[in-house]
Coordinates of C-alpha atoms in Angstrom, one line a residue:
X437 CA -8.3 20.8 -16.8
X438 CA -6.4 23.7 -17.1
X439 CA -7.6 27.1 -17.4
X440 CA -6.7 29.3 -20.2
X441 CA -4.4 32.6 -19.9
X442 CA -8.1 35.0 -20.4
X443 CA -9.7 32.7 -17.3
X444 CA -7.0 33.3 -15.3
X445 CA -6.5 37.2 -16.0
X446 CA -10.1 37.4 -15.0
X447 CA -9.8 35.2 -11.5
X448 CA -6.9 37.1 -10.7
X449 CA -9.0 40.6 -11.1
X450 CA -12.1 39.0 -8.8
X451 CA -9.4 37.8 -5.9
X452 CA -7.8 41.2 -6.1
X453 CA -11.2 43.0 -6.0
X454 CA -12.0 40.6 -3.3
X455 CA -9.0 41.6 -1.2
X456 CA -9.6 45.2 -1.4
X457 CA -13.3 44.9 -1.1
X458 CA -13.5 42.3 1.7
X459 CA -10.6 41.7 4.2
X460 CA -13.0 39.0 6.3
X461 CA -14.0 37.3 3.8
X462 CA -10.2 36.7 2.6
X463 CA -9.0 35.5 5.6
X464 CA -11.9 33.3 6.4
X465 CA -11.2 31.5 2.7
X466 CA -7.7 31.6 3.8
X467 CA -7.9 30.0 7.2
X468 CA -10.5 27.0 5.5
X469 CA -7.7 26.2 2.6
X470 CA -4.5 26.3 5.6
X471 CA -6.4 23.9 8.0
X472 CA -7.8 21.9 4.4
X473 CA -3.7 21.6 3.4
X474 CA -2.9 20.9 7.4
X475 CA -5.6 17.9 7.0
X476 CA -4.2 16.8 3.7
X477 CA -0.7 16.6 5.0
X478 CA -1.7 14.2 7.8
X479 CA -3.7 12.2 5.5
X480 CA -0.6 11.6 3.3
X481 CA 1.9 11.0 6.6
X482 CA 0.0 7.9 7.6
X483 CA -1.2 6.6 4.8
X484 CA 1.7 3.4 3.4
X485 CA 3.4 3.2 0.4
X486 CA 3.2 0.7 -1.9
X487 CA 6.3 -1.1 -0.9
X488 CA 5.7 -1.3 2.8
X489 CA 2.6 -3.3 1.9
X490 CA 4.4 -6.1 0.0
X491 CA 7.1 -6.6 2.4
X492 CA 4.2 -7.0 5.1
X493 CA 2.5 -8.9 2.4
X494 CA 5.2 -10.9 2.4
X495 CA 6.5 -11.7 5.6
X496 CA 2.7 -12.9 6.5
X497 CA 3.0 -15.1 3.5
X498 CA 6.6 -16.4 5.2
X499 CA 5.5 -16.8 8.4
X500 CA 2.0 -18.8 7.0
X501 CA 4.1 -20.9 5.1
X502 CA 6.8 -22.0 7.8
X503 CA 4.4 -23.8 10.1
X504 CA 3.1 -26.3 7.1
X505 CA 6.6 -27.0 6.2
X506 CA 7.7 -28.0 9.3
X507 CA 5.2 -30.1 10.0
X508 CA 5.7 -31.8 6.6
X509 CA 9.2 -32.1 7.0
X510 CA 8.7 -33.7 10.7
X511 CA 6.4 -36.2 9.4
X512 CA 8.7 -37.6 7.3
X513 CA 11.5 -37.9 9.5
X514 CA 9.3 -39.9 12.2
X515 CA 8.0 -42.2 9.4
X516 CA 8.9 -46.0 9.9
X517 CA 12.2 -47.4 7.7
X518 CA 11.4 -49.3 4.6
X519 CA 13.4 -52.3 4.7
X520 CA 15.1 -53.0 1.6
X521 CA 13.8 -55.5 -1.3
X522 CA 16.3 -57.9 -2.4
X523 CA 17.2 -57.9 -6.0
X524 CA 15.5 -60.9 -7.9
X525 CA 17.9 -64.3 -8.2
X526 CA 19.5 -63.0 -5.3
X527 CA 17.9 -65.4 -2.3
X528 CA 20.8 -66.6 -0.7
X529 CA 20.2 -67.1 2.6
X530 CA 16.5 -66.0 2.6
X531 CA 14.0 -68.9 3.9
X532 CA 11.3 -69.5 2.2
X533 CA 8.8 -72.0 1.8
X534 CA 9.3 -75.3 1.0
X535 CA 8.8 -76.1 -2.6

């Protein structure tokens, strides 16, 4: 919400007041906001941005994913060979049973 032009004319007066009136008290309110903005900056540094978490997202997805696939693709390779079925009226040369 932001403050009209009257609200800020009158916080303006009170800080000045409060300068001239109190030098302590200043400083102390000025040493809590510089370590509160030193904290703040360090909170921002390590926290990630979105795109670092997809790629991360992502590469566990990748690396999930690979071991299933070659184990699928390995089982089919080692499967047995399927002879082939002649085509029908094609016997020649198979023996069967006598009719």
């Amino acid at each position: 919400m932001e403050l009209s032009d009257w609200e800020r004319r009158i916080l303006g007066e009170i800080e000045q007041d409060l300068r001239r009136e109190d030098g302590a008290f200043v400083r102390r309110v000025e040493s809590f906001d510089a370590a509160c903005r030193r904290k703040e900056s360090r909170r921002s540094e390590a926290r990630s941005s979105g795109r670092e978490v997809w790629c991360v997202l992502l590469v566990v997805i990748v690396l999930a994913t690979l071991p299933i696939l070659l184990v699928l693709l390995a089982g089919h390779a080692g499967a047995p060979a399927v002879p082939p079925v002649p085509a029908p009226g094609l016997t020649a040369g198979i023996v069967g049973p006598p009719m």
